[in-house]
Short mmCIF file of C-alpha atoms in Angstrom, two decimals:
data_model
loop_
_atom_site.label_atom_id
_atom_site.label_comp_id
_atom_site.label_asym_id
_atom_site.label_seq_id
_atom_site.Cartn_x
_atom_site.Cartn_y
_atom_site.Cartn_z
CA MET A 1 18.56 -37.61 -43.00
CA ALA A 2 18.34 -37.94 -39.24
CA ARG A 3 16.05 -40.69 -38.01
CA PRO A 4 12.91 -39.35 -36.31
CA ARG A 5 12.73 -40.10 -32.62
CA LEU A 6 9.89 -41.05 -30.33
CA PRO A 7 8.47 -37.84 -28.84
CA ARG A 8 9.68 -36.97 -25.37
CA GLN A 9 7.07 -35.78 -22.92
CA ARG A 10 8.43 -33.28 -20.46
CA GLY A 11 7.16 -31.06 -17.69
CA ARG A 12 7.13 -30.46 -13.98
CA ARG A 13 7.74 -33.55 -11.91
CA GLY A 14 5.90 -34.24 -8.70
CA SER A 15 5.82 -37.12 -6.24
CA ALA A 16 3.02 -39.64 -5.86
CA SER A 17 1.91 -38.74 -2.35
CA VAL A 18 -1.82 -39.53 -2.43
CA ARG A 19 -2.45 -42.48 -0.13
CA SER A 20 -6.22 -42.89 -0.27
CA PRO A 21 -8.52 -43.54 -3.24
CA ALA A 22 -9.67 -40.33 -4.94
CA CYS A 23 -12.12 -41.46 -7.56
CA GLY A 24 -14.06 -38.85 -9.45
CA ARG A 25 -15.37 -37.72 -12.77
CA GLY A 26 -12.57 -35.22 -13.42
CA ARG A 27 -12.60 -31.78 -15.03
CA VAL A 28 -9.91 -30.75 -17.45
CA ARG A 29 -9.48 -28.97 -20.74
CA GLY A 30 -7.39 -30.22 -23.64
CA GLY A 31 -3.77 -29.30 -24.35
CA PRO A 32 -0.32 -30.69 -25.12
CA HIS A 33 1.73 -33.13 -23.08
CA PRO A 34 1.36 -32.77 -19.30
CA ALA A 35 3.87 -32.88 -16.54
CA ARG A 36 5.06 -36.25 -15.38
CA GLY A 37 4.88 -37.74 -11.91
CA ARG A 38 8.22 -38.78 -10.48
CA PRO A 39 8.57 -42.59 -10.32
CA ALA A 40 8.97 -43.72 -6.73
CA ALA A 41 11.56 -46.44 -6.16
CA HIS A 42 9.43 -48.91 -4.23
CA GLY A 43 10.90 -52.12 -5.66
CA ARG A 44 13.91 -53.86 -4.17
CA GLY A 45 16.29 -56.44 -5.53
CA ARG A 46 18.13 -56.66 -8.83
CA HIS A 47 15.45 -54.62 -10.64
CA GLY A 48 15.26 -51.75 -8.15
CA GLY A 49 18.67 -50.10 -8.30
CA ARG A 50 19.57 -46.48 -8.93
CA GLY A 51 22.13 -44.95 -11.24
CA ARG A 52 20.69 -46.87 -14.15
CA LEU A 53 20.71 -46.22 -17.87
CA MET A 54 17.64 -44.65 -19.42
CA LEU A 55 15.05 -47.37 -20.00
CA PRO A 56 14.09 -47.97 -23.66
CA LEU A 57 10.50 -46.71 -23.38
CA GLU A 58 11.13 -43.70 -21.17
CA GLY A 59 9.31 -40.75 -22.70
CA ILE A 60 6.38 -42.97 -23.73
CA ARG A 61 3.04 -42.74 -21.94
CA ALA A 62 0.52 -45.60 -22.09
CA VAL A 63 -3.11 -45.28 -21.00
CA ASP A 64 -4.42 -48.57 -19.63
CA LEU A 65 -8.20 -49.05 -19.78
CA SER A 66 -7.90 -52.81 -19.32
CA ARG A 67 -8.57 -55.09 -16.38
CA ASN A 68 -7.94 -58.62 -15.16
CA ILE A 69 -4.88 -60.19 -16.88
CA ALA A 70 -4.12 -59.78 -20.60
CA GLY A 71 -4.25 -55.98 -20.85
CA PRO A 72 -2.68 -55.30 -17.44
CA LEU A 73 0.15 -57.72 -18.26
CA CYS A 74 0.76 -55.90 -21.55
CA THR A 75 0.90 -52.47 -19.91
CA MET A 76 2.96 -53.71 -16.97
CA LEU A 77 5.58 -54.96 -19.43
CA LEU A 78 5.53 -51.56 -21.16
CA GLY A 79 6.02 -50.00 -17.73
CA ASP A 80 8.89 -52.37 -16.96
CA LEU A 81 10.55 -51.17 -20.17
CA GLY A 82 10.29 -47.57 -19.04
CA ALA A 83 6.89 -46.29 -20.19
CA GLU A 84 4.77 -44.21 -17.85
CA VAL A 85 1.49 -46.11 -17.46
CA VAL A 86 -1.74 -44.45 -16.32
CA LYS A 87 -4.31 -47.02 -15.31
CA VAL A 88 -7.81 -45.60 -15.75
CA GLU A 89 -10.34 -47.44 -13.57
CA ARG A 90 -14.05 -47.34 -12.85
CA PRO A 91 -14.93 -45.35 -9.72
CA ASP A 92 -17.13 -48.18 -8.41
CA GLY A 93 -14.45 -50.72 -7.56
CA GLY A 94 -11.94 -50.38 -10.38
CA ASP A 95 -10.24 -53.40 -11.90
CA GLU A 96 -12.11 -56.46 -10.64
CA ALA A 97 -8.75 -58.19 -10.13
CA ARG A 98 -8.45 -56.03 -7.01
CA ASN A 99 -11.01 -58.37 -5.42
CA HIS A 100 -9.28 -61.66 -6.32
CA ALA A 101 -7.49 -63.39 -3.42
CA ALA A 102 -7.84 -60.18 -1.42
CA GLU A 103 -8.59 -61.55 2.04
CA SER A 104 -6.27 -59.01 3.68
CA GLY A 105 -7.80 -56.14 1.70
CA VAL A 106 -4.97 -55.87 -0.84
CA SER A 107 -4.86 -58.38 -3.69
CA PRO A 108 -1.56 -60.09 -4.60
CA TYR A 109 -3.34 -61.18 -7.80
CA PHE A 110 -3.78 -57.53 -8.78
CA ALA A 111 -0.30 -56.57 -7.57
CA ALA A 112 1.34 -59.22 -9.77
CA LEU A 113 0.05 -57.46 -12.90
CA ASN A 114 0.07 -53.76 -12.02
CA ARG A 115 3.45 -52.52 -10.85
CA ASN A 116 4.92 -49.42 -12.51
CA LYS A 117 1.50 -47.75 -12.93
CA ARG A 118 -0.44 -44.80 -11.58
CA SER A 119 -4.17 -45.22 -11.00
CA MET A 120 -6.90 -42.68 -11.67
CA CYS A 121 -10.65 -43.12 -11.57
CA LEU A 122 -12.83 -41.77 -14.37
CA ASP A 123 -16.47 -42.43 -15.15
CA LEU A 124 -16.26 -42.67 -18.94
CA LYS A 125 -20.06 -42.62 -19.24
CA ASP A 126 -20.01 -39.11 -17.80
CA PRO A 127 -19.09 -36.28 -20.22
CA GLU A 128 -16.54 -34.83 -17.81
CA GLY A 129 -14.80 -38.18 -17.41
CA ALA A 130 -14.77 -38.67 -21.17
CA ARG A 131 -13.25 -35.22 -21.66
CA ALA A 132 -10.55 -36.02 -19.12
CA LEU A 133 -9.71 -39.22 -20.98
CA ALA A 134 -9.52 -37.30 -24.27
CA ALA A 135 -7.13 -34.79 -22.70
CA LEU A 136 -5.01 -37.66 -21.40
CA LEU A 137 -4.91 -39.34 -24.82
CA ARG A 138 -3.66 -36.13 -26.46
CA ARG A 139 -0.63 -36.37 -24.19
CA SER A 140 -0.13 -40.13 -24.58
CA ASP A 141 1.45 -42.52 -27.05
CA VAL A 142 -0.38 -45.80 -26.41
CA LEU A 143 -3.93 -46.82 -25.48
CA VAL A 144 -4.69 -50.38 -24.38
CA ASP A 145 -8.17 -51.72 -23.68
CA ASN A 146 -9.78 -55.14 -23.40
CA PHE A 147 -13.44 -54.24 -23.81
CA ARG A 148 -15.61 -56.30 -26.10
CA PRO A 149 -15.31 -55.05 -29.71
CA GLY A 150 -17.31 -51.85 -30.07
CA ALA A 151 -17.64 -51.10 -26.35
CA LEU A 152 -15.04 -48.33 -26.39
CA GLY A 153 -16.86 -46.81 -29.35
CA ARG A 154 -20.10 -46.76 -27.42
CA LEU A 155 -18.29 -44.68 -24.80
CA GLY A 156 -17.50 -42.14 -27.50
CA PHE A 157 -14.07 -43.35 -28.58
CA ARG A 158 -14.60 -45.15 -31.88
CA ASP A 159 -11.53 -46.00 -33.91
CA GLU A 160 -12.48 -43.31 -36.43
CA ARG A 161 -12.34 -40.67 -33.70
CA LEU A 162 -9.10 -42.04 -32.29
CA GLU A 163 -7.51 -41.90 -35.75
CA ARG A 164 -8.79 -38.39 -36.41
CA GLU A 165 -8.13 -36.69 -33.08
CA PHE A 166 -5.11 -38.65 -31.87
CA PRO A 167 -3.23 -39.57 -35.07
CA HIS A 168 -0.01 -40.24 -33.14
CA LEU A 169 -1.65 -42.85 -30.88
CA VAL A 170 -0.92 -46.58 -31.03
CA VAL A 171 -4.21 -48.19 -30.00
CA CYS A 172 -4.22 -51.84 -28.91
CA HIS A 173 -7.59 -53.57 -28.60
CA ILE A 174 -7.43 -56.92 -26.76
CA SER A 175 -10.54 -59.06 -27.09
CA GLY A 176 -11.60 -62.63 -26.48
CA PHE A 177 -12.55 -63.73 -29.99
CA GLY A 178 -11.31 -60.89 -32.22
CA ARG A 179 -13.02 -57.95 -33.87
CA THR A 180 -14.97 -59.83 -36.57
CA GLY A 181 -16.79 -63.12 -36.95
CA PRO A 182 -19.85 -64.77 -35.41
CA TRP A 183 -18.33 -64.90 -31.91
CA ALA A 184 -16.80 -61.42 -31.89
CA GLN A 185 -19.33 -60.05 -29.39
CA ALA A 186 -19.29 -63.08 -27.10
CA ALA A 187 -18.04 -62.68 -23.55
CA ALA A 188 -14.78 -64.48 -22.95
CA TYR A 189 -12.53 -65.41 -20.10
CA ASP A 190 -9.38 -67.50 -20.21
CA HIS A 191 -11.20 -70.75 -19.42
CA ILE A 192 -13.63 -70.18 -22.29
CA ILE A 193 -10.78 -69.68 -24.76
CA GLN A 194 -8.88 -72.72 -23.49
CA GLY A 195 -11.89 -74.82 -24.45
CA PHE A 196 -12.72 -72.98 -27.69
CA SER A 197 -9.13 -73.14 -29.00
CA GLY A 198 -8.85 -76.91 -28.62
CA LEU A 199 -6.21 -76.71 -25.88
CA MET A 200 -8.38 -78.55 -23.38
CA SER A 201 -8.82 -81.43 -25.83
CA LEU A 202 -5.04 -81.94 -25.70
CA THR A 203 -4.65 -81.66 -21.93
CA GLY A 204 -5.11 -84.42 -19.39
CA PRO A 205 -4.61 -88.19 -19.15
CA ALA A 206 -4.52 -90.24 -22.31
CA GLY A 207 -8.02 -91.14 -23.43
CA GLU A 208 -9.64 -88.34 -21.45
CA GLY A 209 -8.78 -84.73 -22.27
CA GLY A 210 -10.96 -81.79 -21.35
CA TYR A 211 -8.60 -80.46 -18.68
CA ARG A 212 -7.94 -76.77 -18.11
CA THR A 213 -4.33 -75.68 -17.80
CA ASN A 214 -4.09 -74.34 -14.26
CA THR A 215 -2.81 -70.90 -15.18
CA SER A 216 -4.41 -68.25 -17.35
CA VAL A 217 -2.37 -69.19 -20.39
CA ALA A 218 -4.69 -67.58 -22.98
CA ASP A 219 -4.59 -64.27 -21.13
CA ILE A 220 -0.83 -64.41 -20.61
CA VAL A 221 -0.05 -65.29 -24.24
CA ALA A 222 -2.35 -62.50 -25.49
CA GLY A 223 -0.70 -60.00 -23.14
CA LEU A 224 2.75 -60.96 -24.40
CA PHE A 225 1.69 -60.69 -28.05
CA ALA A 226 0.05 -57.33 -27.34
CA ALA A 227 3.14 -55.87 -25.66
CA THR A 228 5.39 -57.09 -28.47
CA THR A 229 3.12 -55.65 -31.15
CA VAL A 230 2.77 -52.30 -29.40
CA VAL A 231 6.55 -51.94 -29.10
CA ALA A 232 6.94 -52.88 -32.78
CA SER A 233 4.32 -50.31 -33.79
CA LEU A 234 6.08 -47.62 -31.74
CA ARG A 235 9.27 -48.52 -33.56
CA GLY A 236 7.46 -48.07 -36.88
CA ARG A 237 6.16 -44.72 -35.68
CA GLU A 238 9.69 -43.67 -34.76
CA ARG A 239 10.79 -44.39 -38.33
CA GLY A 240 7.97 -42.22 -39.69
CA GLU A 241 6.07 -45.13 -41.23
CA ARG A 242 2.43 -44.68 -42.17
CA THR A 243 -0.28 -47.28 -41.71
CA GLY A 244 -3.36 -47.79 -43.83
CA ALA A 245 -5.51 -46.12 -41.19
CA HIS A 246 -3.06 -43.29 -40.48
CA ASP A 247 -1.80 -41.68 -43.68
CA ASP A 248 -1.01 -38.30 -42.17
CA GLY A 249 2.58 -39.14 -41.31
CA GLN A 250 2.11 -39.08 -37.51
CA GLY A 251 2.51 -42.82 -37.30
CA GLY A 252 -0.40 -43.97 -35.15
CA ASP A 253 -1.80 -47.47 -35.47
CA ILE A 254 -4.76 -49.66 -34.55
CA VAL A 255 -3.65 -53.06 -33.25
CA HIS A 256 -6.01 -55.99 -32.63
CA VAL A 257 -4.98 -58.94 -30.44
CA SER A 258 -7.35 -61.67 -29.32
CA LEU A 259 -7.05 -64.41 -26.73
CA LEU A 260 -8.25 -66.90 -29.35
CA ALA A 261 -5.65 -65.97 -31.97
CA GLY A 262 -2.92 -65.90 -29.36
CA LEU A 263 -3.69 -69.31 -27.88
CA LEU A 264 -4.07 -70.94 -31.30
CA ASN A 265 -0.61 -69.59 -32.12
CA ALA A 266 0.65 -71.13 -28.88
CA LEU A 267 -0.57 -74.47 -30.28
CA CYS A 268 1.65 -73.85 -33.29
CA TYR A 269 3.11 -77.31 -33.93
CA GLN A 270 -0.06 -79.21 -32.99
CA ALA A 271 -2.08 -77.02 -35.36
CA ALA A 272 0.52 -77.24 -38.13
CA THR A 273 0.61 -81.03 -37.86
CA TYR A 274 -3.15 -81.29 -38.19
CA LEU A 275 -3.36 -78.74 -41.02
CA THR A 276 -0.62 -80.59 -42.93
CA THR A 277 -1.45 -84.24 -42.26
CA GLY A 278 -5.07 -84.22 -41.12
CA GLU A 279 -4.02 -86.06 -37.94
CA ALA A 280 -5.21 -84.38 -34.75
CA ALA A 281 -3.17 -84.68 -31.57
CA ALA A 282 -4.79 -86.45 -28.64
CA PRO A 283 -4.14 -86.01 -24.92
CA THR A 284 -1.06 -87.94 -23.86
CA GLY A 285 -0.95 -87.01 -20.18
CA ASN A 286 2.61 -86.18 -19.20
CA GLN A 287 4.10 -87.73 -22.32
CA HIS A 288 5.12 -85.76 -25.42
CA PRO A 289 2.91 -86.61 -28.41
CA TYR A 290 5.77 -86.58 -30.94
CA ILE A 291 8.93 -87.53 -28.99
CA VAL A 292 9.63 -90.67 -26.92
CA PRO A 293 10.92 -91.05 -24.21
CA TYR A 294 9.93 -87.55 -23.17
CA GLY A 295 7.77 -87.08 -20.11
CA THR A 296 7.17 -87.68 -16.43
CA TYR A 297 8.21 -90.99 -14.89
CA ALA A 298 7.79 -92.52 -11.43
CA THR A 299 10.88 -93.30 -9.37
CA ARG A 300 11.24 -95.11 -6.07
CA ASN A 301 10.27 -92.00 -4.11
CA GLY A 302 8.58 -89.58 -6.49
CA LEU A 303 8.56 -88.27 -10.05
CA VAL A 304 11.15 -86.99 -12.52
CA ASN A 305 10.90 -85.36 -15.92
CA VAL A 306 13.22 -86.75 -18.59
CA CYS A 307 13.42 -85.40 -22.15
CA VAL A 308 15.27 -87.61 -24.62
CA GLY A 309 15.08 -85.35 -27.64
CA ASN A 310 17.28 -87.16 -30.18
CA ASP A 311 18.96 -90.46 -31.02
CA ARG A 312 22.28 -89.49 -29.42
CA LEU A 313 20.54 -88.77 -26.12
CA PHE A 314 18.58 -92.00 -26.44
CA GLY A 315 21.84 -93.96 -26.50
CA ARG A 316 23.10 -92.24 -23.36
CA PHE A 317 19.72 -92.70 -21.68
CA CYS A 318 19.68 -96.44 -22.32
CA LYS A 319 23.23 -96.88 -21.01
CA THR A 320 22.45 -94.85 -17.89
CA LEU A 321 19.37 -97.00 -17.24
CA GLY A 322 21.44 -100.16 -17.66
CA LEU A 323 19.49 -101.13 -20.78
CA PRO A 324 22.12 -100.88 -23.56
CA ASP A 325 20.38 -103.55 -25.66
CA LEU A 326 17.58 -101.09 -26.44
CA ILE A 327 19.98 -99.05 -28.60
CA SER A 328 20.19 -101.80 -31.22
CA ASP A 329 16.51 -102.83 -30.96
CA GLU A 330 14.98 -101.95 -34.34
CA ARG A 331 11.70 -101.03 -32.64
CA PHE A 332 13.48 -98.08 -31.06
CA GLY A 333 16.05 -97.22 -33.75
CA SER A 334 14.64 -93.76 -34.49
CA ASN A 335 12.28 -91.32 -32.86
CA THR A 336 9.61 -92.20 -35.42
CA ALA A 337 9.97 -95.85 -34.45
CA ARG A 338 9.92 -95.01 -30.75
CA VAL A 339 6.72 -93.01 -31.11
CA ARG A 340 5.17 -95.95 -32.94
CA ASN A 341 6.30 -98.28 -30.16
CA ARG A 342 5.73 -95.94 -27.23
CA ASP A 343 4.03 -98.53 -24.99
CA PRO A 344 6.60 -101.35 -25.46
CA LEU A 345 9.44 -98.89 -24.79
CA ASN A 346 7.82 -97.45 -21.67
CA GLU A 347 7.14 -100.96 -20.39
CA LEU A 348 10.92 -101.46 -20.33
CA VAL A 349 11.91 -97.99 -19.15
CA GLU A 350 9.42 -97.57 -16.30
CA PRO A 351 10.55 -100.51 -14.11
CA ALA A 352 14.17 -99.41 -14.45
CA LEU A 353 13.35 -95.87 -13.32
CA ALA A 354 11.26 -97.17 -10.42
CA ALA A 355 14.29 -98.97 -8.98
CA ARG A 356 16.12 -95.83 -7.79
CA THR A 357 15.27 -92.55 -6.11
CA SER A 358 14.61 -89.32 -7.96
CA GLU A 359 17.75 -87.77 -6.54
CA LYS A 360 19.98 -90.57 -7.81
CA TRP A 361 18.42 -90.54 -11.27
CA LEU A 362 18.69 -86.77 -11.60
CA ALA A 363 22.36 -86.89 -10.61
CA ALA A 364 23.05 -89.70 -13.10
CA PHE A 365 21.18 -88.03 -15.97
CA ARG A 366 22.83 -84.66 -15.37
CA GLU A 367 26.23 -86.36 -15.36
CA GLU A 368 25.46 -87.70 -18.86
CA GLY A 369 24.01 -84.44 -20.15
CA ILE A 370 20.49 -85.86 -20.41
CA PRO A 371 17.83 -83.12 -19.92
CA CYS A 372 15.98 -83.87 -16.70
CA GLY A 373 14.45 -82.20 -13.70
CA PRO A 374 12.38 -82.68 -10.57
CA VAL A 375 8.61 -82.21 -10.36
CA HIS A 376 8.30 -79.42 -7.81
CA THR A 377 5.39 -77.97 -5.98
CA LEU A 378 5.13 -74.22 -6.51
CA PRO A 379 6.50 -73.46 -3.01
CA GLU A 380 9.45 -75.77 -3.71
CA ALA A 381 10.13 -74.03 -7.02
CA LEU A 382 10.00 -70.53 -5.52
CA ALA A 383 12.37 -71.55 -2.70
CA HIS A 384 14.85 -73.35 -4.95
CA PRO A 385 18.45 -72.06 -4.97
CA GLN A 386 18.27 -71.67 -8.77
CA VAL A 387 15.32 -69.27 -8.48
CA GLU A 388 17.12 -67.44 -5.68
CA ALA A 389 20.27 -67.15 -7.83
CA LEU A 390 18.25 -65.48 -10.59
CA GLY A 391 16.78 -62.97 -8.12
CA LEU A 392 13.27 -63.65 -9.40
CA VAL A 393 11.39 -63.08 -6.15
CA THR A 394 11.22 -59.44 -5.15
CA ARG A 395 9.66 -57.42 -2.32
CA VAL A 396 7.35 -54.51 -3.11
CA GLU A 397 5.28 -52.21 -0.89
CA ASP A 398 1.53 -52.77 -1.00
CA GLY A 399 0.54 -49.14 -0.31
CA ALA A 400 -1.22 -50.08 2.91
CA GLY A 401 1.77 -50.35 5.22
CA GLY A 402 2.71 -53.88 4.25
CA HIS A 403 4.63 -55.63 1.50
CA PHE A 404 4.15 -58.15 -1.27
CA ARG A 405 6.64 -60.76 -2.29
CA HIS A 406 6.09 -61.45 -5.95
CA LEU A 407 7.94 -62.19 -9.18
CA GLY A 408 9.99 -59.49 -10.81
CA PRO A 409 10.62 -59.22 -14.56
CA PRO A 410 11.98 -62.41 -16.16
CA PHE A 411 14.72 -60.68 -18.16
CA GLU A 412 18.18 -59.33 -17.45
CA SER A 413 20.00 -56.73 -19.52
CA GLY A 414 22.57 -54.04 -19.01
CA ARG A 415 20.03 -51.64 -20.48
CA LEU A 416 17.21 -52.77 -18.19
CA THR A 417 18.18 -51.89 -14.63
CA GLY A 418 16.01 -50.25 -12.02
CA VAL A 419 12.97 -51.74 -13.73
CA ILE A 420 10.58 -51.74 -10.77
CA ARG A 421 10.03 -48.05 -10.10
CA ARG A 422 6.49 -47.98 -8.66
CA ARG A 423 4.55 -50.30 -6.42
CA PRO A 424 1.05 -51.37 -7.58
CA PRO A 425 -1.28 -48.40 -7.05
CA LEU A 426 -4.24 -48.11 -4.73
CA LEU A 427 -7.55 -47.48 -6.48
CA GLY A 428 -7.65 -43.90 -7.70
CA GLU A 429 -4.49 -43.07 -5.78
CA HIS A 430 -3.26 -40.62 -8.41
CA THR A 431 -6.55 -39.19 -9.70
CA ALA A 432 -6.07 -35.73 -8.19
CA GLU A 433 -2.42 -35.66 -9.14
CA ILE A 434 -3.01 -36.51 -12.81
CA LEU A 435 -5.98 -34.17 -13.17
CA ALA A 436 -3.88 -31.37 -11.67
CA GLU A 437 -1.11 -32.09 -14.18
CA LEU A 438 -3.57 -31.99 -17.06
CA ALA A 439 -5.15 -28.73 -15.84
CA GLU A 440 -1.76 -27.12 -15.29
CA ASP A 441 -0.62 -28.06 -18.75
CA SER A 442 -3.87 -26.83 -20.28
CA ALA A 443 -3.37 -23.48 -18.54
CA ARG A 444 0.22 -23.34 -19.75
CA GLN A 445 -0.94 -23.94 -23.31
CA GLY A 446 -3.50 -21.17 -22.99
CA SER A 447 -0.96 -18.67 -21.69
CA GLU A 448 1.48 -19.54 -24.45
CA GLY A 449 -1.26 -19.11 -27.06
CA ASN A 450 -1.99 -15.59 -25.80
CA ARG A 451 1.59 -14.38 -26.17
#
């Protein structure tokens, strides 16, 4: 029997020509899949070429009701893989990330998470806006939101309705603390979850802790888990699998991802060690809690990272340092012994490393195959020849006559070319266009029904 395929959504193609925000409530009647807007090739670099293969998620439409980081990252990744993403925003300002670091009027913070999307404004508290969203969902494959649990239901889109009226839809709810439990309704941002999960107790100088990781790691991890799970659920739908909630054979799903669950999973080996042994990890600064020597060390003119991950590397490390006697010292004969004698070992290693420059040590360690690297500032990292060789920094239009330089997708594949197809949208830029597509398709359905 032939394997069922993901549904293709076809129709008239038009160009995204709206340049100013067009936020409104929206009027449209229901119907089948609408026409698609033609992706505009605004990206440049290794991900912006033409003549590419069909991207894996082409033919999939995702509706993005999320804001800030986790949800937008999820839907941007779906867009990078070929999905058409419609970002539905509030008329009164849209995604609040548009206001972060937006001194010039256009936010690079927002742009970094919202390429490959169209933006429309709908007031979901207004019946007309809610009807427009329902019409959009009938023509879509994925819905992503990051409201607090129950908030989407209070807008008229409870899971029971989504399952009943849109049985083909893969719904992904991203929340701070999850859908059940005493904290389920609590407001959450990344910083809150870093503290709640225990991450902050592991971060910082030895004996201190309580330091936030200076990137939104809980949001980013949740967004990655969400995108992976959505793609897996779409694959299950393609195979005709039924879920407990959707037993009608149309393959929809309800997915729950939380920042808390995601970040705890990112602490996988620390959590597993505690759950198995009862011993909780403590902050160790820039040293690894379970491997020695493995960390950041001072040199004559700066810092280097050195990771001596096994006994074979430890022998090479000692010889390179000019300390071959350490190899036969029973205090350091195994990693377990080295962890137990971390301070005595570092008291011998640190003066040796301080005797030469970072550049000389990095050259010597690389010659011996010892994992090592410099400690860069972010500008140094972005300007490094290795980053340039990977083509990671790309140039994208900002929609206001200027350009952003930001990071492109972190993957390379013969199947994934021409990934950046749309610049980040202006607020409500495609509202009129999408509503016109929905109305046109509704009219087409009506005329076909009268034949």
